[in-house]
Amino acid sequence: MDARSFSLLLLTSIQCLPCISGLDFLSPGSSLSVEHSSDVLYSPDGTFTCGFYQVSPNSSVFSIWFSNSSEKTVVWSANPLHPVYTWGSKLMLNSDGSMVLSDHSGQIVWTNNVRSSAAHQARLLDSGNLVVKGKGGSILWESFASPTDTLLPRQSINATMKLVSANRALVPGHYSFHFDDQYLVSLFDDEKDLSFIYWPNPSRTIWEKLRTPFNSSTSGALDTLGHFLASDNATFTAADWGPGILRRLTLDSDGNLRLYSLDKVQRTWSVTWMAFPQLCKVRGLCGRNGICVYTPVPACVCAPGYQVVDPSDRSKGCSPKFNITCDAQKVRFVELPNTDFLGYDLGAHRFVSLRTCKNICLSDCNCVGFAYWRGYGDCYPKSTLLGGVTLINLGSTGTMYIKIPKGIQVSMSSIPHSQPLGPKYRANCSAANRYFIAHFTDERKTGQNESKYVYLYGFSSAIFLAELIFVVLGWFILRREGRQLRGVWPAEVGYEMITNHFRRYTYTELVTSTRRFQDELGRGTSGIVYKGVLKDKREVAVKKLADVNQGEEEFQHELNVIGRIYHMHLVRVWGFCSDDPHRILVSEFVENGSLDKMLFGGGSSHVLLEWKQRFSIALGVAKGLAYLHHECSEWVIHCDMKPENILLDENLEPKIADFGLAKLLNRGGSNMSVSRIRGTRGYLAPEWVSSLPITAKVDVYSFGVVLLELLKGARVSDLDKNEDEEVEMVLKRMVRMLMEMLELDVSEQSFLADFVDTRLNGHFNNLQARTMMKLAISCLQEDRSRRPTMENVVQMLASVDE
Ligand SMILES: *[C@@H]1O[C@H](CO)[C@@H](O)[C@H](O)[C@H]1NC(C)=O
Ligand SMILES: *[C@@H]1O[C@H](CO)[C@@H](O)[C@H](O)[C@H]1NC(C)=O
Ligand SMILES: *[C@@H]1O[C@H](CO)[C@@H](O)[C@H](O)[C@H]1NC(C)=O
Ligand SMILES: *[C@@H]1O[C@H](CO)[C@@H](O)[C@H](O)[C@H]1NC(C)=O
Ligand SMILES: *[C@@H]1O[C@H](CO)[C@@H](O)[C@H](O)[C@H]1NC(C)=O
Ligand SMILES: *[C@@H]1O[C@H](CO)[C@@H](O)[C@H](O)[C@H]1NC(C)=O
Ligand SMILES: *[C@@H]1O[C@H](CO)[C@@H](O)[C@H](O)[C@H]1NC(C)=O
């Protein structure tokens, strides 16, 4: 017996411990009753459980769920629309193979509609399929044939099946996943009087969709490795593609189709693929007359003059507070900048003036508003306001004009803006389900009930969605039980296949890949970085951590946190090595080195960073930090932001390095007992030397310094040649001076031009430079409560992005 099958055996015997209290199968004539918690069926390997799932204190639904996820994750349910009373109800298997679910009164709520001569038993298979077997092993009925909102590996979907989104109480929603009339597997939104396909993108041609229409075999399935393929060539692959992982493909209640993997240790789900990385693009997410805004977390607001239909379910949209009249004299338009509604155009007009466009809409009673693209003169009158979205990037949408009666007052705050002080949001991490909750400050005047709209969305890994332009490839932790970790891992256990994801490396492997640590890329406070090439030819940066004063366990825990962080503006960490005494990080190799070399390079670097690049670096770094600070499950404070830790890729896009090391290296972070100041002189916030606790605002401060350096093209600490003066004093004085200049200088032109890097020869964007300077000043406030948060910074910068 080799090591692998032994550990399998071990696992199986542990898993079957719960089986003792449950049943392996149901024979004809027997039943499962709702009162006894032991009245459940287990799959042979213990992965799935089938029984009554309580949706509220009084009601239960007969369901199948994953036994081992921290929260019960239901994959199938029989009677979601007709829950049974949590007393007296039972599920019975009759000898003719019919399964009958009856309520306490004996009323039949659900049946599998089987009429056969003889049934042998009902059994839950390892795949999660509940089957009724006849004599001789024939399958009379299976739950896989009538999926609810989830498709499991090896379960196929065909033309007669569909997945329907469901909320936490398992109540079906209005999104569905099935084949359309061209035999393309699609996502549908079926609302009361509207129905449309929103994935694949309906505005694309069939060629752009990369699909094959009219293949009558109409089938699709997810395999156990994490690859989905359908007969129309619809295909996608999990980011953690490989064997041995429990997966599910679920159409979530927010209309996004997501592929999840179960982390066996933490027993939580992580997303490894999703149809919409940008949730606001799910049409109908905010319902009719609703507008999806990024705050930066996606959230719903109502168009001005409209009110929420159901505060507990924002996807039901908004209804008008007025009766629109057809009389053109009595209506006016409210302007919504950077906003667009999808589809439902009454027409398309080109090269017309705004006034003409207004008149077109005024003269048509069906027109509820219009989109206008200044500069192009494009005019799209709309019959329905659906799929509204307000984007931050200027130029990606037109301006929306909404028709409302003249008497209606619209407050500025009800116009969905991407302003820094716009809707506030905070992550609610206390709930086990980790929802994000967005609070909106609009319409405060209209009584308490409406003043706070709470919009719940997303699932446990909604952390992702906090970013606007971030493309998901997935993240996950590959972590096995401790006993497996310590040995020779992972090659022998068959995980070699997943090498392009987070994993553990042996010291010998890294010695080979770095050719005995020959090619040094740089050294900093946290350690020395070497270049390496992995077996699969990937170039990596290998950092030998100096000074890790934490044990093996904590080290692995921290690495698990770092390993699951994935964002385009953060350096991707591929893995680690923890063979005593070595503590090594393996991360993505970033072509163009660090920002300091490029920006202050002097003689060695011949590249001058142009204005555009500097601005996009500032924006990118801000996005990366905002992501770190607001990732829900763990706050990651960088604690050492400086140009040395900003790497530039081949397109000179920034990637932040060295994040998440604060705790590892005892730099402080959330840990208040900082014995020693880490970080770097010149970038340190004042609270490091006072006794105040360290919060994310220390990064905001350091970012302010980086902003000034991007503007100036020189180190702030080098600006003042006065030898004796402390760098902190220099900064303080500079901030005061800049503040005064900004206030005084009306034209701002001359003073800005004096400050900005002279090597640019005045080639810079005035508005962007001014915004960066203002931001830098507010980031460098002594009082940390007056510094903006990183997402405020992102919004501010994005608002002047071109
Ligand atoms: C379920 O979790 C327990 C510990 O939480 C573990 O021992 C067992 O192996 C797990 N079973 C499966 C099927 O993963
Ligand atoms: C649910 O149960 C509670 C207490 O057990 C009871 O007060 C309530 O009336 C029940 N609701 C329904 C709909 O039966
Ligand atoms: C779809 O699958 C179900 C169950 O496997 C089967 O009964 C049904 O006939 C299939 N439909 C088509 C169109 O193949
Ligand atoms: C099928 O999908 C793959 C990948 O998405 C694509 O490269 C290929 O061109 C598609 N084939 C057809 C016939 O559209
Ligand atoms: C139709 O789909 C099946 C797989 O379901 C595939 O084998 C076949 O090649 C497809 N036919 C065409 C014409 O693409
Ligand atoms: C709209 O008109 C209906 C009847 O035509 C009336 O009952 C309702 O109160 C009006 N609503 C508003 C907001 O004026
Ligand atoms: C977070 O969510 C929990 C449970 O949903 C709730 O009790 C708590 O009040 C929320 N906290 C905040 C700060 O909103």
mmCIF file with all atom_site columns, C-alpha atoms in Angstrom, residues 106-278:
data_model
loop_
_atom_site.group_PDB
_atom_site.id
_atom_site.type_symbol
_atom_site.label_atom_id
_atom_site.label_alt_id
_atom_site.label_comp_id
_atom_site.label_asym_id
_atom_site.label_entity_id
_atom_site.label_seq_id
_atom_site.pdbx_PDB_ins_code
_atom_site.Cartn_x
_atom_site.Cartn_y
_atom_site.Cartn_z
_atom_site.occupancy
_atom_site.B_iso_or_equiv
_atom_site.pdbx_formal_charge
_atom_site.auth_seq_id
_atom_site.auth_comp_id
_atom_site.auth_asym_id
_atom_site.auth_atom_id
_atom_site.pdbx_PDB_model_num
ATOM 1   C CA . GLY A 1 106 ? -50.506 14.413 5.533   1.00 0.00 ? 106 GLY A CA 1
ATOM 2   C CA . GLN A 1 107 ? -50.843 16.657 2.523   1.00 0.00 ? 107 GLN A CA 1
ATOM 3   C CA . ILE A 1 108 ? -48.451 15.706 -0.270  1.00 0.00 ? 108 ILE A CA 1
ATOM 4   C CA . VAL A 1 109 ? -46.075 18.526 -1.001  1.00 0.00 ? 109 VAL A CA 1
ATOM 5   C CA . TRP A 1 110 ? -43.723 16.882 -3.421  1.00 0.00 ? 110 TRP A CA 1
ATOM 6   C CA . THR A 1 111 ? -43.242 13.564 -5.167  1.00 0.00 ? 111 THR A CA 1
ATOM 7   C CA . ASN A 1 112 ? -40.718 12.244 -7.648  1.00 0.00 ? 112 ASN A CA 1
ATOM 8   C CA . ASN A 1 113 ? -43.485 10.892 -9.896  1.00 0.00 ? 113 ASN A CA 1
ATOM 9   C CA . VAL A 1 114 ? -42.094 7.388  -10.175 1.00 0.00 ? 114 VAL A CA 1
ATOM 10  C CA . ARG A 1 115 ? -44.483 4.494  -10.763 1.00 0.00 ? 115 ARG A CA 1
ATOM 11  C CA . SER A 1 116 ? -42.597 1.297  -11.144 1.00 0.00 ? 116 SER A CA 1
ATOM 12  C CA . SER A 1 117 ? -43.146 -2.290 -10.167 1.00 0.00 ? 117 SER A CA 1
ATOM 13  C CA . ALA A 1 118 ? -40.428 -2.628 -7.619  1.00 0.00 ? 118 ALA A CA 1
ATOM 14  C CA . ALA A 1 119 ? -37.976 -0.326 -5.918  1.00 0.00 ? 119 ALA A CA 1
ATOM 15  C CA . HIS A 1 120 ? -34.900 -1.600 -4.196  1.00 0.00 ? 120 HIS A CA 1
ATOM 16  C CA . GLN A 1 121 ? -33.629 1.408  -2.251  1.00 0.00 ? 121 GLN A CA 1
ATOM 17  C CA . ALA A 1 122 ? -32.929 5.144  -2.257  1.00 0.00 ? 122 ALA A CA 1
ATOM 18  C CA . ARG A 1 123 ? -29.307 6.074  -1.859  1.00 0.00 ? 123 ARG A CA 1
ATOM 19  C CA . LEU A 1 124 ? -27.165 9.197  -1.875  1.00 0.00 ? 124 LEU A CA 1
ATOM 20  C CA . LEU A 1 125 ? -24.149 8.680  -4.114  1.00 0.00 ? 125 LEU A CA 1
ATOM 21  C CA . ASP A 1 126 ? -20.669 10.151 -3.610  1.00 0.00 ? 126 ASP A CA 1
ATOM 22  C CA . SER A 1 127 ? -21.347 12.521 -6.479  1.00 0.00 ? 127 SER A CA 1
ATOM 23  C CA . GLY A 1 128 ? -24.194 14.125 -4.526  1.00 0.00 ? 128 GLY A CA 1
ATOM 24  C CA . ASN A 1 129 ? -26.842 12.415 -6.622  1.00 0.00 ? 129 ASN A CA 1
ATOM 25  C CA . LEU A 1 130 ? -29.861 11.033 -4.763  1.00 0.00 ? 130 LEU A CA 1
ATOM 26  C CA . VAL A 1 131 ? -31.078 8.003  -6.676  1.00 0.00 ? 131 VAL A CA 1
ATOM 27  C CA . VAL A 1 132 ? -33.949 5.578  -6.383  1.00 0.00 ? 132 VAL A CA 1
ATOM 28  C CA . LYS A 1 133 ? -32.790 2.211  -7.600  1.00 0.00 ? 133 LYS A CA 1
ATOM 29  C CA . GLY A 1 134 ? -34.985 -0.554 -8.899  1.00 0.00 ? 134 GLY A CA 1
ATOM 30  C CA . LYS A 1 135 ? -34.312 -4.246 -8.704  1.00 0.00 ? 135 LYS A CA 1
ATOM 31  C CA . GLY A 1 136 ? -31.131 -5.092 -10.571 1.00 0.00 ? 136 GLY A CA 1
ATOM 32  C CA . GLY A 1 137 ? -29.627 -1.670 -9.983  1.00 0.00 ? 137 GLY A CA 1
ATOM 33  C CA . SER A 1 138 ? -31.585 0.237  -12.638 1.00 0.00 ? 138 SER A CA 1
ATOM 34  C CA . ILE A 1 139 ? -32.056 3.890  -11.806 1.00 0.00 ? 139 ILE A CA 1
ATOM 35  C CA . LEU A 1 140 ? -35.726 4.832  -11.507 1.00 0.00 ? 140 LEU A CA 1
ATOM 36  C CA . TRP A 1 141 ? -35.184 8.426  -10.496 1.00 0.00 ? 141 TRP A CA 1
ATOM 37  C CA . GLU A 1 142 ? -32.256 10.750 -9.730  1.00 0.00 ? 142 GLU A CA 1
ATOM 38  C CA . SER A 1 143 ? -31.995 14.212 -8.250  1.00 0.00 ? 143 SER A CA 1
ATOM 39  C CA . PHE A 1 144 ? -29.364 15.102 -10.873 1.00 0.00 ? 144 PHE A CA 1
ATOM 40  C CA . ALA A 1 145 ? -32.174 15.211 -13.452 1.00 0.00 ? 145 ALA A CA 1
ATOM 41  C CA . SER A 1 146 ? -33.906 18.101 -11.698 1.00 0.00 ? 146 SER A CA 1
ATOM 42  C CA . PRO A 1 147 ? -31.228 20.516 -10.526 1.00 0.00 ? 147 PRO A CA 1
ATOM 43  C CA . THR A 1 148 ? -32.089 23.610 -8.489  1.00 0.00 ? 148 THR A CA 1
ATOM 44  C CA . ASP A 1 149 ? -29.417 26.325 -8.412  1.00 0.00 ? 149 ASP A CA 1
ATOM 45  C CA . THR A 1 150 ? -26.296 24.169 -8.433  1.00 0.00 ? 150 THR A CA 1
ATOM 46  C CA . LEU A 1 151 ? -24.554 21.859 -10.850 1.00 0.00 ? 151 LEU A CA 1
ATOM 47  C CA . LEU A 1 152 ? -22.110 19.385 -9.320  1.00 0.00 ? 152 LEU A CA 1
ATOM 48  C CA . PRO A 1 153 ? -19.179 17.787 -11.105 1.00 0.00 ? 153 PRO A CA 1
ATOM 49  C CA . ARG A 1 154 ? -20.357 14.872 -13.283 1.00 0.00 ? 154 ARG A CA 1
ATOM 50  C CA . GLN A 1 155 ? -23.906 16.243 -13.314 1.00 0.00 ? 155 GLN A CA 1
ATOM 51  C CA . SER A 1 156 ? -24.880 17.260 -16.806 1.00 0.00 ? 156 SER A CA 1
ATOM 52  C CA . ILE A 1 157 ? -27.341 19.845 -17.927 1.00 0.00 ? 157 ILE A CA 1
ATOM 53  C CA . ASN A 1 158 ? -29.427 19.293 -21.052 1.00 0.00 ? 158 ASN A CA 1
ATOM 54  C CA . ALA A 1 159 ? -32.111 21.120 -22.980 1.00 0.00 ? 159 ALA A CA 1
ATOM 55  C CA . THR A 1 160 ? -34.874 20.191 -20.553 1.00 0.00 ? 160 THR A CA 1
ATOM 56  C CA . MET A 1 161 ? -33.075 21.233 -17.394 1.00 0.00 ? 161 MET A CA 1
ATOM 57  C CA . LYS A 1 162 ? -32.315 24.578 -15.884 1.00 0.00 ? 162 LYS A CA 1
ATOM 58  C CA . LEU A 1 163 ? -30.621 26.091 -12.898 1.00 0.00 ? 163 LEU A CA 1
ATOM 59  C CA . VAL A 1 164 ? -32.618 28.794 -11.141 1.00 0.00 ? 164 VAL A CA 1
ATOM 60  C CA . SER A 1 165 ? -31.032 31.206 -8.695  1.00 0.00 ? 165 SER A CA 1
ATOM 61  C CA . ALA A 1 166 ? -32.183 30.893 -5.095  1.00 0.00 ? 166 ALA A CA 1
ATOM 62  C CA . ASN A 1 167 ? -31.821 33.035 -2.031  1.00 0.00 ? 167 ASN A CA 1
ATOM 63  C CA . ARG A 1 168 ? -30.705 31.848 1.365   1.00 0.00 ? 168 ARG A CA 1
ATOM 64  C CA . ALA A 1 169 ? -34.159 30.603 2.198   1.00 0.00 ? 169 ALA A CA 1
ATOM 65  C CA . LEU A 1 170 ? -33.882 28.546 -1.031  1.00 0.00 ? 170 LEU A CA 1
ATOM 66  C CA . VAL A 1 171 ? -36.698 30.541 -2.626  1.00 0.00 ? 171 VAL A CA 1
ATOM 67  C CA . PRO A 1 172 ? -36.148 30.642 -6.404  1.00 0.00 ? 172 PRO A CA 1
ATOM 68  C CA . GLY A 1 173 ? -35.244 33.989 -7.910  1.00 0.00 ? 173 GLY A CA 1
ATOM 69  C CA . HIS A 1 174 ? -35.583 35.371 -11.405 1.00 0.00 ? 174 HIS A CA 1
ATOM 70  C CA . TYR A 1 175 ? -32.244 34.325 -12.895 1.00 0.00 ? 175 TYR A CA 1
ATOM 71  C CA . SER A 1 176 ? -31.825 31.043 -14.707 1.00 0.00 ? 176 SER A CA 1
ATOM 72  C CA . PHE A 1 177 ? -29.180 29.106 -16.601 1.00 0.00 ? 177 PHE A CA 1
ATOM 73  C CA . HIS A 1 178 ? -30.279 26.910 -19.488 1.00 0.00 ? 178 HIS A CA 1
ATOM 74  C CA . PHE A 1 179 ? -30.130 26.394 -23.235 1.00 0.00 ? 179 PHE A CA 1
ATOM 75  C CA . ASP A 1 180 ? -31.772 29.034 -25.389 1.00 0.00 ? 180 ASP A CA 1
ATOM 76  C CA . ASP A 1 181 ? -33.572 28.491 -28.682 1.00 0.00 ? 181 ASP A CA 1
ATOM 77  C CA . GLN A 1 182 ? -30.287 28.512 -30.580 1.00 0.00 ? 182 GLN A CA 1
ATOM 78  C CA . TYR A 1 183 ? -29.056 25.773 -28.220 1.00 0.00 ? 183 TYR A CA 1
ATOM 79  C CA . LEU A 1 184 ? -26.607 28.135 -26.567 1.00 0.00 ? 184 LEU A CA 1
ATOM 80  C CA . VAL A 1 185 ? -26.277 27.701 -22.848 1.00 0.00 ? 185 VAL A CA 1
ATOM 81  C CA . SER A 1 186 ? -27.125 31.140 -21.430 1.00 0.00 ? 186 SER A CA 1
ATOM 82  C CA . LEU A 1 187 ? -28.085 33.156 -18.388 1.00 0.00 ? 187 LEU A CA 1
ATOM 83  C CA . PHE A 1 188 ? -31.625 34.523 -18.414 1.00 0.00 ? 188 PHE A CA 1
ATOM 84  C CA . ASP A 1 189 ? -33.336 37.147 -16.355 1.00 0.00 ? 189 ASP A CA 1
ATOM 85  C CA . ASP A 1 190 ? -37.078 36.582 -16.223 1.00 0.00 ? 190 ASP A CA 1
ATOM 86  C CA . GLU A 1 191 ? -38.836 39.404 -14.469 1.00 0.00 ? 191 GLU A CA 1
ATOM 87  C CA . LYS A 1 192 ? -42.506 40.150 -14.309 1.00 0.00 ? 192 LYS A CA 1
ATOM 88  C CA . ASP A 1 193 ? -42.859 41.653 -17.738 1.00 0.00 ? 193 ASP A CA 1
ATOM 89  C CA . LEU A 1 194 ? -39.332 41.465 -19.039 1.00 0.00 ? 194 LEU A CA 1
ATOM 90  C CA . SER A 1 195 ? -37.173 38.574 -20.049 1.00 0.00 ? 195 SER A CA 1
ATOM 91  C CA . PHE A 1 196 ? -33.745 38.699 -21.530 1.00 0.00 ? 196 PHE A CA 1
ATOM 92  C CA . ILE A 1 197 ? -30.437 36.925 -21.893 1.00 0.00 ? 197 ILE A CA 1
ATOM 93  C CA . TYR A 1 198 ? -27.515 38.610 -20.172 1.00 0.00 ? 198 TYR A CA 1
ATOM 94  C CA . TRP A 1 199 ? -24.759 36.049 -20.703 1.00 0.00 ? 199 TRP A CA 1
ATOM 95  C CA . PRO A 1 200 ? -23.105 35.544 -23.105 1.00 0.00 ? 200 PRO A CA 1
ATOM 96  C CA . ASN A 1 201 ? -23.157 39.256 -23.842 1.00 0.00 ? 201 ASN A CA 1
ATOM 97  C CA . PRO A 1 202 ? -26.205 39.676 -26.117 1.00 0.00 ? 202 PRO A CA 1
ATOM 98  C CA . SER A 1 203 ? -24.625 42.548 -27.998 1.00 0.00 ? 203 SER A CA 1
ATOM 99  C CA . ARG A 1 204 ? -21.911 40.229 -29.293 1.00 0.00 ? 204 ARG A CA 1
ATOM 100 C CA . THR A 1 205 ? -22.219 38.284 -32.511 1.00 0.00 ? 205 THR A CA 1
ATOM 101 C CA . ILE A 1 206 ? -22.171 34.526 -32.431 1.00 0.00 ? 206 ILE A CA 1
ATOM 102 C CA . TRP A 1 207 ? -18.542 34.562 -33.603 1.00 0.00 ? 207 TRP A CA 1
ATOM 103 C CA . GLU A 1 208 ? -17.476 36.897 -30.871 1.00 0.00 ? 208 GLU A CA 1
ATOM 104 C CA . LYS A 1 209 ? -19.180 34.651 -28.367 1.00 0.00 ? 209 LYS A CA 1
ATOM 105 C CA . LEU A 1 210 ? -17.030 31.738 -29.544 1.00 0.00 ? 210 LEU A CA 1
ATOM 106 C CA . ARG A 1 211 ? -20.080 29.504 -29.430 1.00 0.00 ? 211 ARG A CA 1
ATOM 107 C CA . THR A 1 212 ? -21.470 26.960 -31.839 1.00 0.00 ? 212 THR A CA 1
ATOM 108 C CA . PRO A 1 213 ? -25.228 27.367 -32.315 1.00 0.00 ? 213 PRO A CA 1
ATOM 109 C CA . PHE A 1 214 ? -27.701 24.640 -33.218 1.00 0.00 ? 214 PHE A CA 1
ATOM 110 C CA . ASN A 1 215 ? -25.731 21.666 -31.951 1.00 0.00 ? 215 ASN A CA 1
ATOM 111 C CA . SER A 1 216 ? -28.729 19.550 -31.071 1.00 0.00 ? 216 SER A CA 1
ATOM 112 C CA . SER A 1 217 ? -26.885 17.368 -28.596 1.00 0.00 ? 217 SER A CA 1
ATOM 113 C CA . THR A 1 218 ? -27.474 20.187 -26.031 1.00 0.00 ? 218 THR A CA 1
ATOM 114 C CA . SER A 1 219 ? -25.513 19.022 -23.090 1.00 0.00 ? 219 SER A CA 1
ATOM 115 C CA . GLY A 1 220 ? -22.960 20.477 -20.768 1.00 0.00 ? 220 GLY A CA 1
ATOM 116 C CA . ALA A 1 221 ? -21.156 19.303 -17.678 1.00 0.00 ? 221 ALA A CA 1
ATOM 117 C CA . LEU A 1 222 ? -18.511 20.197 -15.184 1.00 0.00 ? 222 LEU A CA 1
ATOM 118 C CA . ASP A 1 223 ? -15.838 17.555 -14.768 1.00 0.00 ? 223 ASP A CA 1
ATOM 119 C CA . THR A 1 224 ? -14.184 16.704 -11.472 1.00 0.00 ? 224 THR A CA 1
ATOM 120 C CA . LEU A 1 225 ? -11.046 18.624 -12.395 1.00 0.00 ? 225 LEU A CA 1
ATOM 121 C CA . GLY A 1 226 ? -12.940 21.893 -12.705 1.00 0.00 ? 226 GLY A CA 1
ATOM 122 C CA . HIS A 1 227 ? -13.487 22.193 -16.433 1.00 0.00 ? 227 HIS A CA 1
ATOM 123 C CA . PHE A 1 228 ? -16.891 22.980 -17.904 1.00 0.00 ? 228 PHE A CA 1
ATOM 124 C CA . LEU A 1 229 ? -17.730 22.159 -21.503 1.00 0.00 ? 229 LEU A CA 1
ATOM 125 C CA . ALA A 1 230 ? -21.056 22.307 -23.289 1.00 0.00 ? 230 ALA A CA 1
ATOM 126 C CA . SER A 1 231 ? -22.155 21.186 -26.737 1.00 0.00 ? 231 SER A CA 1
ATOM 127 C CA . ASP A 1 232 ? -22.210 24.819 -27.911 1.00 0.00 ? 232 ASP A CA 1
ATOM 128 C CA . ASN A 1 233 ? -18.503 25.128 -27.016 1.00 0.00 ? 233 ASN A CA 1
ATOM 129 C CA . ALA A 1 234 ? -19.271 27.189 -23.906 1.00 0.00 ? 234 ALA A CA 1
ATOM 130 C CA . THR A 1 235 ? -16.270 26.466 -21.764 1.00 0.00 ? 235 THR A CA 1
ATOM 131 C CA . PHE A 1 236 ? -14.462 27.663 -18.689 1.00 0.00 ? 236 PHE A CA 1
ATOM 132 C CA . THR A 1 237 ? -11.926 26.316 -16.251 1.00 0.00 ? 237 THR A CA 1
ATOM 133 C CA . ALA A 1 238 ? -11.442 26.720 -12.524 1.00 0.00 ? 238 ALA A CA 1
ATOM 134 C CA . ALA A 1 239 ? -8.397  28.695 -11.467 1.00 0.00 ? 239 ALA A CA 1
ATOM 135 C CA . ASP A 1 240 ? -7.405  25.789 -9.255  1.00 0.00 ? 240 ASP A CA 1
ATOM 136 C CA . TRP A 1 241 ? -7.946  23.181 -11.942 1.00 0.00 ? 241 TRP A CA 1
ATOM 137 C CA . GLY A 1 242 ? -6.954  19.778 -10.672 1.00 0.00 ? 242 GLY A CA 1
ATOM 138 C CA . PRO A 1 243 ? -8.099  16.682 -8.860  1.00 0.00 ? 243 PRO A CA 1
ATOM 139 C CA . GLY A 1 244 ? -9.145  16.201 -5.274  1.00 0.00 ? 244 GLY A CA 1
ATOM 140 C CA . ILE A 1 245 ? -11.122 19.393 -4.791  1.00 0.00 ? 245 ILE A CA 1
ATOM 141 C CA . LEU A 1 246 ? -14.826 19.609 -4.016  1.00 0.00 ? 246 LEU A CA 1
ATOM 142 C CA . ARG A 1 247 ? -16.531 21.968 -6.421  1.00 0.00 ? 247 ARG A CA 1
ATOM 143 C CA . ARG A 1 248 ? -19.932 23.349 -7.292  1.00 0.00 ? 248 ARG A CA 1
ATOM 144 C CA . LEU A 1 249 ? -21.231 25.606 -10.039 1.00 0.00 ? 249 LEU A CA 1
ATOM 145 C CA . THR A 1 250 ? -23.946 27.811 -8.592  1.00 0.00 ? 250 THR A CA 1
ATOM 146 C CA . LEU A 1 251 ? -26.201 30.442 -10.057 1.00 0.00 ? 251 LEU A CA 1
ATOM 147 C CA . ASP A 1 252 ? -26.170 32.853 -7.140  1.00 0.00 ? 252 ASP A CA 1
ATOM 148 C CA . SER A 1 253 ? -29.057 35.062 -6.144  1.00 0.00 ? 253 SER A CA 1
ATOM 149 C CA . ASP A 1 254 ? -27.254 38.101 -7.572  1.00 0.00 ? 254 ASP A CA 1
ATOM 150 C CA . GLY A 1 255 ? -27.426 36.567 -11.039 1.00 0.00 ? 255 GLY A CA 1
ATOM 151 C CA . ASN A 1 256 ? -23.751 35.726 -11.251 1.00 0.00 ? 256 ASN A CA 1
ATOM 152 C CA . LEU A 1 257 ? -22.759 32.202 -12.169 1.00 0.00 ? 257 LEU A CA 1
ATOM 153 C CA . ARG A 1 258 ? -19.829 31.170 -9.997  1.00 0.00 ? 258 ARG A CA 1
ATOM 154 C CA . LEU A 1 259 ? -17.655 28.128 -9.714  1.00 0.00 ? 259 LEU A CA 1
ATOM 155 C CA . TYR A 1 260 ? -16.602 27.427 -6.133  1.00 0.00 ? 260 TYR A CA 1
ATOM 156 C CA . SER A 1 261 ? -13.991 25.231 -4.500  1.00 0.00 ? 261 SER A CA 1
ATOM 157 C CA . LEU A 1 262 ? -14.165 24.058 -0.923  1.00 0.00 ? 262 LEU A CA 1
ATOM 158 C CA . ASP A 1 263 ? -11.176 24.740 1.254   1.00 0.00 ? 263 ASP A CA 1
ATOM 159 C CA . LYS A 1 264 ? -10.949 21.559 3.279   1.00 0.00 ? 264 LYS A CA 1
ATOM 160 C CA . VAL A 1 265 ? -9.206  23.150 6.219   1.00 0.00 ? 265 VAL A CA 1
ATOM 161 C CA . GLN A 1 266 ? -11.191 26.313 6.663   1.00 0.00 ? 266 GLN A CA 1
ATOM 162 C CA . ARG A 1 267 ? -14.288 24.683 5.215   1.00 0.00 ? 267 ARG A CA 1
ATOM 163 C CA . THR A 1 268 ? -15.201 27.808 3.321   1.00 0.00 ? 268 THR A CA 1
ATOM 164 C CA . TRP A 1 269 ? -15.852 28.333 -0.358  1.00 0.00 ? 269 TRP A CA 1
ATOM 165 C CA . SER A 1 270 ? -13.704 30.338 -2.689  1.00 0.00 ? 270 SER A CA 1
ATOM 166 C CA . VAL A 1 271 ? -14.596 31.440 -6.178  1.00 0.00 ? 271 VAL A CA 1
ATOM 167 C CA . THR A 1 272 ? -12.441 29.990 -8.917  1.00 0.00 ? 272 THR A CA 1
ATOM 168 C CA . TRP A 1 273 ? -14.376 31.280 -11.910 1.00 0.00 ? 273 TRP A CA 1
ATOM 169 C CA . MET A 1 274 ? -17.321 33.586 -12.444 1.00 0.00 ? 274 MET A CA 1
ATOM 170 C CA . ALA A 1 275 ? -19.332 34.782 -15.403 1.00 0.00 ? 275 ALA A CA 1
ATOM 171 C CA . PHE A 1 276 ? -19.199 38.432 -14.325 1.00 0.00 ? 276 PHE A CA 1
ATOM 172 C CA . PRO A 1 277 ? -16.066 39.743 -12.649 1.00 0.00 ? 277 PRO A CA 1
ATOM 173 C CA . GLN A 1 278 ? -17.803 43.115 -12.668 1.00 0.00 ? 278 GLN A CA 1
#
